[in-house]
Amino acid sequence: MSRITRRSRLLAGGAIVGVLSLALAACSSSSDDSGSTPKPANTSAVEDALAKGGSITVWAWEPTLKEVVPAFEKKYPNVKVNLVNAGTGNDQYTALQNAIKAGKGVPDVAQIEYYALPQFALGKSVADLSQFGAGSLDGTFTPGPWGSVHSGDAIDGLPMDSGPMALFYNKKVFDKYGLKVPTTWDEYVADAQKLHAANPKAYITNDTGDAGFTTSMIWQAGGKPYTVDGTNVKIDFANDAGTQKFTSTWQKLLDGKLVAPVSSWSDEWYKGLGDGTIATLAIGAWMPANLESGVAAAKGDWRVAPLPQWTAGENASSENGGSSLAVTDASSNKALAYAFTKFATVDEGVQIRVDGGAFPATTATLKSQDFLSAAPAYFGGQKINEVLAQSAENVVEGWSYLPFQVYANSIFNDTVGKAYTGATTLSDGLKAWQDASVKYGQDQGFTVNK
């Protein structure tokens, strides 16, 4: 069985520059049709393309697609799919923007993470899938991923997977120290204090600063620090209520030295998850496969619960990670590329990928009894998908990423990251992140307010 690998988080800022230059140039050159009415869907073009056949190239690093390709080719024997791993996250984005700039070597389909998709959509580097009837898929996907592939009326890709957040916790540790599974973040802080007092080597979680985690937590708190309208952007962490909920709570953990100073995905992190010195993870629904493969010794110890809430009694969640499949505007066979994209994200490919360990974005799969009743032995026979599927339903709507989020994430540790060493506070760190992001956006030609 294929396993889901780490979702890339902090990406180098260099890759974004070329993309943004293309983006703003495209926006300028296409200003005449900015208010045009979307073209009517031509669904017959997809059927015609499948009948005619041909070859398409797909750039993706997600491992379960390896099983989707032969299934697609078996169903449509006139089609050849060339699946290429051009790198993970930033490596692929760099290669993609270089190919776009050169005007050659651009794939027909590309895996693009939700937070990175806006930059390619802004530059009109991805096709609007509405032309192939993608608008009829409204309701097919959960709200978070579906909202993440839209820019205005355009549909820039189809959700491939999702990462609704949940609290993964070590039941063995909780039982040993008499901890109750927290239902609020205040209770979570109390658990952190109790655990660390009982065992100074044990921590409620780890955190050395992660942009994706921070924005996901602010998202869950109802925050909207980013407002985006084309090239008009507003960034405001200082006055955002959701941001303030997060910083006031997480600062208590940092001040009390209640989080392990261990970076995620390091050898020390895996060790801590295995020996109980890191007791919880608030993370995306793609995590189970990583625990099973990377922390095999803790089989039977871990369980899954809903995210603690910022206000008691609420049921809010957010997304953490996940990717789309997008058809590139440079593709000479967009209809065939869309056919594969839909097969992998809506049709038979969904179950193939779920069987391989992916967490789906499709509502039908999330509601199926086979999916919900799965009770992996690693999690003590708990039906963890019941919790994860409910989280997908509870994702707070209305979140936006920056059209230069890749760059913003790359400077997170230079700004907010200082709060994790005690050199500043989270609030001041976010202010520095905001200022640096505003300056960068303005330098790239965006209209950025704060």
mmCIF file of N, CA and C in Angstrom, residues 1-7 60-70 83 85 88 111 160-161 289-290 323 352-354 356-358:
data_model
loop_
_atom_site.group_PDB
_atom_site.id
_atom_site.type_symbol
_atom_site.label_atom_id
_atom_site.label_comp_id
_atom_site.label_asym_id
_atom_site.label_seq_id
_atom_site.Cartn_x
_atom_site.Cartn_y
_atom_site.Cartn_z
ATOM 1 N N MET A 1 0.845 -1.210 0.000
ATOM 2 C CA MET A 1 0.000 0.000 0.000
ATOM 3 C C MET A 1 0.872 1.249 0.000
ATOM 4 N N SER A 2 0.543 2.202 -0.839
ATOM 5 C CA SER A 2 1.269 3.469 -0.855
ATOM 6 C C SER A 2 0.937 4.271 0.389
ATOM 7 N N ARG A 3 1.875 5.062 0.826
ATOM 8 C CA ARG A 3 1.660 5.890 2.004
ATOM 9 C C ARG A 3 1.710 7.351 1.621
ATOM 10 N N ILE A 4 0.984 8.156 2.331
ATOM 11 C CA ILE A 4 0.986 9.595 2.089
ATOM 12 C C ILE A 4 2.197 10.197 2.770
ATOM 13 N N THR A 5 2.962 10.948 2.034
ATOM 14 C CA THR A 5 4.143 11.571 2.593
ATOM 15 C C THR A 5 3.813 12.947 3.128
ATOM 16 N N ARG A 6 4.788 13.577 3.748
ATOM 17 C CA ARG A 6 4.602 14.879 4.367
ATOM 18 C C ARG A 6 4.106 15.915 3.376
ATOM 19 N N ARG A 7 3.162 16.733 3.819
ATOM 20 C CA ARG A 7 2.724 17.873 3.016
ATOM 21 C C ARG A 7 3.766 18.972 3.187
ATOM 22 N N ALA A 60 3.148 15.114 -10.759
ATOM 23 C CA ALA A 60 2.611 14.946 -9.412
ATOM 24 C C ALA A 60 3.554 14.084 -8.594
ATOM 25 N N TRP A 61 3.598 14.366 -7.300
ATOM 26 C CA TRP A 61 4.423 13.564 -6.391
ATOM 27 C C TRP A 61 3.563 12.660 -5.504
ATOM 28 N N GLU A 62 2.261 12.826 -5.529
ATOM 29 C CA GLU A 62 1.368 12.059 -4.656
ATOM 30 C C GLU A 62 1.410 10.582 -5.069
ATOM 31 N N PRO A 63 1.799 9.676 -4.156
ATOM 32 C CA PRO A 63 2.093 8.295 -4.547
ATOM 33 C C PRO A 63 0.921 7.468 -5.038
ATOM 34 N N THR A 64 -0.289 7.740 -4.569
ATOM 35 C CA THR A 64 -1.406 6.872 -4.953
ATOM 36 C C THR A 64 -1.837 7.061 -6.402
ATOM 37 N N LEU A 65 -1.379 8.136 -7.043
ATOM 38 C CA LEU A 65 -1.699 8.323 -8.459
ATOM 39 C C LEU A 65 -1.047 7.254 -9.334
ATOM 40 N N LYS A 66 -0.016 6.606 -8.812
ATOM 41 C CA LYS A 66 0.653 5.546 -9.578
ATOM 42 C C LYS A 66 -0.309 4.406 -9.907
ATOM 43 N N GLU A 67 -1.300 4.177 -9.053
ATOM 44 C CA GLU A 67 -2.285 3.126 -9.295
ATOM 45 C C GLU A 67 -3.470 3.632 -10.115
ATOM 46 N N VAL A 68 -3.656 4.942 -10.132
ATOM 47 C CA VAL A 68 -4.765 5.525 -10.887
ATOM 48 C C VAL A 68 -4.476 5.494 -12.387
ATOM 49 N N VAL A 69 -3.243 5.755 -12.747
ATOM 50 C CA VAL A 69 -2.878 5.838 -14.165
ATOM 51 C C VAL A 69 -3.208 4.558 -14.933
ATOM 52 N N PRO A 70 -2.777 3.365 -14.486
ATOM 53 C CA PRO A 70 -3.119 2.158 -15.247
ATOM 54 C C PRO A 70 -4.617 1.883 -15.305
ATOM 55 N N LEU A 83 3.104 9.840 -16.192
ATOM 56 C CA LEU A 83 3.146 10.378 -14.830
ATOM 57 C C LEU A 83 4.594 10.661 -14.458
ATOM 58 N N ASN A 85 7.271 12.544 -11.663
ATOM 59 C CA ASN A 85 7.529 13.201 -10.382
ATOM 60 C C ASN A 85 8.613 14.240 -10.618
ATOM 61 N N THR A 88 8.822 17.515 -5.179
ATOM 62 C CA THR A 88 7.755 17.756 -4.214
ATOM 63 C C THR A 88 7.622 19.246 -3.926
ATOM 64 N N GLN A 111 -0.050 18.708 -10.102
ATOM 65 C CA GLN A 111 -0.491 18.732 -8.703
ATOM 66 C C GLN A 111 -0.047 20.052 -8.100
ATOM 67 N N MET A 160 -7.976 17.048 -4.994
ATOM 68 C CA MET A 160 -7.503 15.671 -5.045
ATOM 69 C C MET A 160 -7.621 14.994 -3.683
ATOM 70 N N ASP A 161 -7.351 15.724 -2.641
ATOM 71 C CA ASP A 161 -7.485 15.185 -1.295
ATOM 72 C C ASP A 161 -7.766 16.339 -0.348
ATOM 73 N N ALA A 289 -1.608 7.462 7.983
ATOM 74 C CA ALA A 289 -0.640 6.641 7.268
ATOM 75 C C ALA A 289 0.782 6.956 7.710
ATOM 76 N N ASN A 290 1.043 8.225 8.046
ATOM 77 C CA ASN A 290 2.371 8.598 8.508
ATOM 78 C C ASN A 290 2.675 8.010 9.876
ATOM 79 N N SER A 323 -4.054 18.922 -1.769
ATOM 80 C CA SER A 323 -3.653 19.365 -3.099
ATOM 81 C C SER A 323 -4.790 19.264 -4.106
ATOM 82 N N ILE A 352 -9.495 4.143 -5.576
ATOM 83 C CA ILE A 352 -8.142 3.604 -5.731
ATOM 84 C C ILE A 352 -7.184 4.329 -4.795
ATOM 85 N N ARG A 353 -7.327 5.641 -4.725
ATOM 86 C CA ARG A 353 -6.420 6.437 -3.889
ATOM 87 C C ARG A 353 -6.727 6.267 -2.408
ATOM 88 N N VAL A 354 -7.998 6.151 -2.063
ATOM 89 C CA VAL A 354 -8.357 5.909 -0.663
ATOM 90 C C VAL A 354 -7.804 4.562 -0.203
ATOM 91 N N GLY A 356 -5.219 3.311 -1.165
ATOM 92 C CA GLY A 356 -3.785 3.485 -1.023
ATOM 93 C C GLY A 356 -3.380 4.356 0.150
ATOM 94 N N GLY A 357 -4.349 4.878 0.896
ATOM 95 C CA GLY A 357 -4.041 5.656 2.087
ATOM 96 C C GLY A 357 -4.362 7.132 2.004
ATOM 97 N N ALA A 358 -4.917 7.593 0.891
ATOM 98 C CA ALA A 358 -5.251 9.012 0.766
ATOM 99 C C ALA A 358 -6.529 9.330 1.543
#
